[in-house]
Short mmCIF file of C-alpha atoms in Angstrom, two decimals:
data_model
loop_
_atom_site.label_atom_id
_atom_site.label_comp_id
_atom_site.label_asym_id
_atom_site.label_seq_id
_atom_site.Cartn_x
_atom_site.Cartn_y
_atom_site.Cartn_z
CA MET S 1 -0.01 0.01 0.03
CA ILE S 2 1.19 3.56 -0.81
CA SER S 3 0.68 6.66 1.35
CA ILE S 4 1.12 10.15 0.08
CA MET S 5 2.98 12.71 2.15
CA THR S 6 4.16 16.31 1.94
CA CYS S 7 5.73 18.94 4.27
CA GLY S 8 4.99 22.61 4.96
CA ASP S 9 5.53 25.48 7.37
CA ALA S 10 3.26 28.45 8.26
CA TYR S 11 4.10 30.21 4.93
CA TYR S 12 3.09 27.11 2.90
CA PHE S 13 -0.17 26.61 4.81
CA LYS S 14 -2.15 28.14 1.88
CA PHE S 15 -0.75 25.29 -0.24
CA LEU S 16 -1.33 22.62 2.26
CA LYS S 17 -5.12 23.38 2.51
CA ILE S 18 -5.42 23.15 -1.15
CA PHE S 19 -3.10 20.04 -1.53
CA GLU S 20 -4.93 17.98 1.07
CA ALA S 21 -8.30 18.68 -0.46
CA ASN S 22 -7.08 17.82 -3.92
CA ILE S 23 -5.48 14.55 -2.72
CA PHE S 24 -8.74 13.64 -0.96
CA GLN S 25 -10.70 14.33 -4.10
CA ILE S 26 -8.47 12.16 -6.18
CA TYR S 27 -7.54 9.28 -3.79
CA SER S 28 -10.47 9.45 -1.30
CA ALA S 29 -7.94 9.66 1.63
CA HIS S 30 -5.96 12.56 3.08
CA PRO S 31 -2.20 12.82 2.83
CA THR S 32 0.17 12.89 5.74
CA ILE S 33 1.73 16.36 6.35
CA TYR S 34 5.00 16.95 8.12
CA ASP S 35 4.81 20.09 10.24
CA LEU S 36 7.87 22.31 9.68
CA GLY S 37 6.42 25.22 11.79
CA LEU S 38 2.63 25.49 11.42
CA THR S 39 0.77 27.55 13.97
CA LYS S 40 -1.75 25.94 16.34
CA ASP S 41 -4.67 27.54 14.45
CA GLN S 42 -3.26 26.29 11.14
CA LEU S 43 -2.94 22.79 12.49
CA ASN S 44 -6.49 22.84 13.68
CA GLU S 45 -7.72 23.72 10.13
CA LEU S 46 -6.02 20.74 8.54
CA LYS S 47 -7.76 17.42 8.18
CA SER S 48 -4.66 15.29 7.46
CA ALA S 49 -2.52 13.33 9.82
CA ILE S 50 0.26 15.60 11.13
CA TYR S 51 3.78 14.21 11.91
CA GLN S 52 6.89 16.06 13.20
CA THR S 53 10.55 15.13 13.23
CA VAL S 54 13.90 16.63 13.71
CA THR S 55 15.46 18.18 10.54
CA ASP S 56 18.55 20.30 9.92
CA ASN S 57 18.27 24.06 10.49
CA LYS S 58 19.16 25.18 6.98
CA TYR S 59 16.26 23.87 4.89
CA PHE S 60 14.64 27.18 4.28
CA LYS S 61 17.82 29.02 3.40
CA LYS S 62 19.54 29.53 0.08
CA ASN S 63 22.90 28.12 -0.88
CA SER S 64 25.72 29.88 -2.92
CA LYS S 65 23.85 28.82 -6.17
CA ASN S 66 20.82 30.75 -4.90
CA CYS S 67 18.90 27.54 -4.55
CA ILE S 68 16.73 26.65 -1.48
CA TYR S 69 18.35 23.91 0.50
CA ALA S 70 14.96 22.07 1.16
CA THR S 71 17.04 19.46 3.12
CA HIS S 72 14.15 18.74 5.37
CA LYS S 73 12.82 16.40 2.72
CA PRO S 74 14.90 13.29 3.28
CA TYR S 75 14.55 13.62 7.15
CA CYS S 76 10.74 13.71 6.80
CA ILE S 77 10.61 10.82 4.36
CA LEU S 78 12.87 8.68 6.51
CA ASP S 79 10.76 9.35 9.57
CA PHE S 80 7.63 8.55 7.65
CA LEU S 81 8.93 5.18 6.45
CA LYS S 82 10.08 4.27 9.96
CA LYS S 83 6.77 5.25 11.61
CA GLN S 84 4.37 3.09 9.43
CA ALA S 85 4.57 0.15 7.09
CA ASN S 86 3.33 1.71 3.81
CA ASP S 87 5.43 2.81 0.83
CA CYS S 88 5.81 6.44 0.34
CA LEU S 89 4.79 8.74 -2.57
CA TYR S 90 6.30 12.19 -1.63
CA MET S 91 4.78 15.23 -3.38
CA ASP S 92 5.60 18.84 -2.93
CA ALA S 93 2.75 20.87 -1.57
CA ASP S 94 2.64 23.05 -4.67
CA THR S 95 1.49 20.22 -6.82
CA LEU S 96 -2.06 19.18 -7.95
CA SER S 97 -3.16 15.71 -9.07
CA THR S 98 -5.43 15.36 -12.03
CA GLU S 99 -5.90 11.61 -11.71
CA LYS S 100 -5.01 8.73 -9.43
CA ILE S 101 -1.71 7.08 -9.90
CA GLN S 102 -2.25 3.36 -9.47
CA SER S 103 0.05 1.57 -7.02
CA ASN S 104 1.01 -1.08 -9.57
CA LEU S 105 2.93 1.54 -11.42
CA PHE S 106 5.60 1.28 -8.69
CA SER S 107 5.49 -2.45 -8.20
CA GLN S 108 8.88 -3.08 -9.85
CA PHE S 109 10.74 -0.08 -8.29
CA ASP S 110 12.47 0.53 -4.97
CA ILE S 111 12.82 4.18 -5.86
CA ALA S 112 11.23 6.19 -8.56
CA VAL S 113 12.19 9.76 -9.50
CA THR S 114 11.35 12.26 -12.30
CA PRO S 115 14.29 13.51 -14.41
CA ARG S 116 14.16 17.16 -15.52
CA HIS S 117 11.25 18.15 -17.69
CA ASN S 118 12.18 19.54 -21.15
CA LYS S 119 11.25 22.89 -19.74
CA GLU S 120 13.90 22.59 -17.07
CA LYS S 121 16.93 21.47 -19.04
CA LYS S 122 18.63 24.91 -19.04
CA PRO S 123 21.93 25.40 -17.15
CA SER S 124 20.13 27.57 -14.62
CA HIS S 125 18.03 24.43 -13.72
CA LEU S 126 20.61 21.72 -14.09
CA LYS S 127 22.87 23.42 -11.64
CA ASN S 128 20.47 22.24 -8.99
CA GLY S 129 20.40 18.62 -10.22
CA LEU S 130 19.34 16.46 -13.07
CA LEU S 131 16.07 15.55 -11.43
CA ASN S 132 13.17 17.34 -9.87
CA SER S 133 12.52 16.09 -6.37
CA GLY S 134 8.95 17.38 -6.15
CA VAL S 135 7.54 13.87 -6.78
CA ILE S 136 9.45 10.85 -5.55
CA PHE S 137 8.53 7.22 -4.71
CA PHE S 138 10.20 5.13 -2.00
CA LYS S 139 9.44 1.50 -1.24
CA ASN S 140 9.38 0.77 2.58
CA THR S 141 12.33 -1.59 2.82
CA ASN S 142 15.54 -1.57 4.86
CA PRO S 143 17.80 -1.07 1.78
CA VAL S 144 15.69 1.93 0.72
CA ILE S 145 15.98 3.32 4.22
CA ASP S 146 19.77 2.92 4.09
CA PHE S 147 19.72 4.78 0.77
CA ILE S 148 17.78 7.72 2.26
CA GLU S 149 20.31 7.85 5.13
CA GLN S 150 22.96 8.23 2.45
CA TRP S 151 20.98 11.03 0.94
CA ILE S 152 20.86 12.85 4.35
CA GLN S 153 24.57 12.38 4.73
CA ALA S 154 25.03 13.92 1.18
CA CYS S 155 23.03 16.90 2.15
CA ALA S 156 24.87 17.41 5.37
CA ARG S 157 28.38 17.21 3.74
CA SER S 158 28.03 19.96 1.25
CA GLU S 159 26.12 23.10 0.02
CA CYS S 160 23.79 20.88 -1.94
CA SER S 161 20.13 21.21 -1.91
CA ASP S 162 18.11 18.06 -1.33
CA GLN S 163 17.50 17.79 -5.03
CA GLU S 164 21.21 18.29 -6.10
CA ALA S 165 22.42 15.76 -3.32
CA LEU S 166 19.89 13.18 -4.49
CA SER S 167 20.88 13.76 -8.13
CA LEU S 168 24.61 13.46 -7.44
CA LEU S 169 24.00 10.30 -5.34
CA LEU S 170 21.96 8.55 -7.95
CA SER S 171 24.25 9.67 -10.70
CA ARG S 172 27.01 7.47 -9.51
CA GLU S 173 25.16 4.58 -11.19
CA VAL S 174 21.98 5.98 -12.79
CA ASP S 175 21.89 7.93 -16.11
CA LEU S 176 19.15 10.45 -15.17
CA LEU S 177 18.80 12.32 -18.47
CA ASN S 178 19.54 9.71 -21.19
CA GLY S 179 19.24 6.28 -19.57
CA PRO S 180 16.48 3.74 -19.80
CA ALA S 181 13.35 3.94 -17.69
CA ILE S 182 14.48 1.13 -15.34
CA GLN S 183 18.08 1.10 -13.98
CA LYS S 184 20.03 -0.22 -10.99
CA PHE S 185 21.64 1.55 -8.07
CA GLY S 186 23.49 -1.12 -6.20
CA GLY S 187 20.77 -3.72 -5.39
CA LEU S 188 17.96 -1.17 -5.75
CA THR S 189 15.73 -0.81 -8.81
CA VAL S 190 15.27 2.78 -9.83
CA GLY S 191 12.51 3.90 -12.11
CA LEU S 192 12.66 7.12 -14.18
CA LEU S 193 9.13 8.47 -14.51
CA ASP S 194 8.10 10.64 -17.43
CA PRO S 195 8.14 14.18 -16.05
CA SER S 196 5.50 15.45 -18.47
CA GLU S 197 3.10 13.03 -16.76
CA PHE S 198 4.29 12.63 -13.16
CA ASN S 199 6.00 16.02 -12.43
CA ASP S 200 4.68 18.39 -14.99
CA VAL S 201 6.14 21.88 -14.48
CA SER S 202 4.45 23.07 -17.64
CA CYS S 203 1.13 22.47 -15.86
CA SER S 204 -0.53 21.27 -19.01
CA THR S 205 -0.03 17.56 -19.56
CA GLY S 206 0.50 15.79 -16.22
CA ARG S 207 -1.28 13.46 -13.83
CA VAL S 208 0.66 15.67 -11.35
CA LEU S 209 1.00 19.31 -12.12
CA HIS S 210 3.81 21.11 -10.39
CA PHE S 211 3.36 24.90 -9.99
CA LYS S 212 7.03 25.52 -9.07
CA ASN S 213 6.93 29.37 -8.83
CA ALA S 214 3.64 29.74 -7.09
CA ALA S 215 5.21 30.51 -3.84
CA ARG S 216 7.38 33.39 -5.23
CA LYS S 217 5.32 34.92 -8.05
CA LYS S 218 1.78 36.27 -7.82
CA GLU S 219 0.93 35.35 -11.44
CA ALA S 220 2.01 31.75 -10.70
CA TRP S 221 0.13 31.62 -7.50
CA GLN S 222 -3.09 32.80 -9.28
CA GLN S 223 -2.53 30.15 -11.97
CA TYR S 224 -2.29 27.54 -9.16
CA VAL S 225 -5.50 28.78 -7.42
CA ASN S 226 -7.36 28.97 -10.62
CA ALA S 227 -6.34 25.40 -11.60
CA ALA S 228 -7.20 24.05 -8.22
CA ALA S 229 -10.63 25.60 -8.32
CA THR S 230 -11.31 24.27 -11.88
CA LEU S 231 -10.07 20.80 -10.95
CA LYS S 232 -12.31 20.75 -7.97
CA LYS S 233 -15.44 21.84 -9.93
CA TYR S 234 -14.63 20.12 -13.28
CA PRO S 235 -12.30 17.14 -12.62
CA ARG S 236 -13.34 15.24 -15.70
CA TYR S 237 -12.69 18.26 -17.94
CA ILE S 238 -9.17 18.78 -16.55
CA LEU S 239 -8.49 15.02 -16.92
CA PHE S 240 -9.61 15.15 -20.52
CA LYS S 241 -7.63 18.28 -21.26
CA THR S 242 -4.27 17.01 -19.73
CA THR S 243 -4.67 13.52 -21.35
CA ILE S 244 -5.17 15.06 -24.84
CA ALA S 245 -2.31 17.53 -24.29
CA ARG S 246 -0.06 14.71 -23.14
CA THR S 247 -0.93 12.59 -26.14
CA VAL S 248 -0.38 15.42 -28.70
CA SER S 249 2.99 16.29 -27.04
CA ARG S 250 4.25 12.73 -27.19
CA THR S 251 3.13 12.37 -30.78
CA LEU S 252 4.81 15.46 -31.81
CA SER S 253 7.96 14.47 -30.04
CA ILE S 254 8.09 11.12 -31.83
CA ALA S 255 7.50 12.93 -35.14
CA LEU S 256 10.27 15.30 -34.61
CA LYS S 257 12.74 12.71 -33.58
CA SER S 258 12.22 10.63 -36.80
CA PRO S 259 9.92 12.41 -39.21
CA ARG S 260 10.48 9.83 -42.08
CA ASN S 261 9.62 6.87 -39.90
CA PHE S 262 6.61 8.66 -38.40
CA ILE S 263 5.16 9.55 -41.77
CA HIS S 264 5.88 6.03 -43.14
CA ASN S 265 4.27 4.30 -40.17
CA HIS S 266 1.16 6.42 -40.27
CA LEU S 267 0.73 6.26 -44.06
CA LYS S 268 0.53 2.50 -43.72
CA ASN S 269 -2.84 2.85 -41.98
CA PHE S 270 -4.28 4.56 -44.99
CA ILE S 271 -2.94 2.25 -47.75
#
């Protein structure tokens, strides 16, 4: 069984309220929320299970690359796996789900991550890692727990954000940008999920939409709020819209990679 979790402090409370309602709408169950500094009144408004754990004291600061450390994440995930028996699907609180991700998607993985979306392959993004840690899956096993402890150590030893540390750690054995969808890290099976579907920073094609700038830019925040309201009122419309957009995007990608083969294969259907 898989449980969904996220983290947030008092500033992110406005996301947490929307996030838990969205998860309940899609999964018929509330997520688990890790409290990073919520007020008593905020805690009373949330319907999710609330956990707390000790993290480092730099998670909200920026490093020399001007990237938020966000190093609370591995501490919270580790604590979550140790406190209950379920596998963990971590999602950032500024994401919205458009449809349920079935647990059998993860059946062959110990860990699953999303490499950078095509929109995030500029040097300004890649300096903070070759993956986006906004959506990650971890199976609840001792080898995976050992891996997360390595992730924590990697965060502690350097100026790396949680994301860059995880990227560097996996990149010792996993080709995050050009490798196959299933790879090995030691004895662990690592899945690379399609970011356009499972961590969509374009907010147009995904089962999980990731509104990355919503905490910093008013325009992005309004886009997030509008999307959440539309998804709540017209979930089937949003599902149809994102599914069509994803299909068109993938078809165009295939066509651009090999136009001759694409035309040949499709002409066969009409001959």
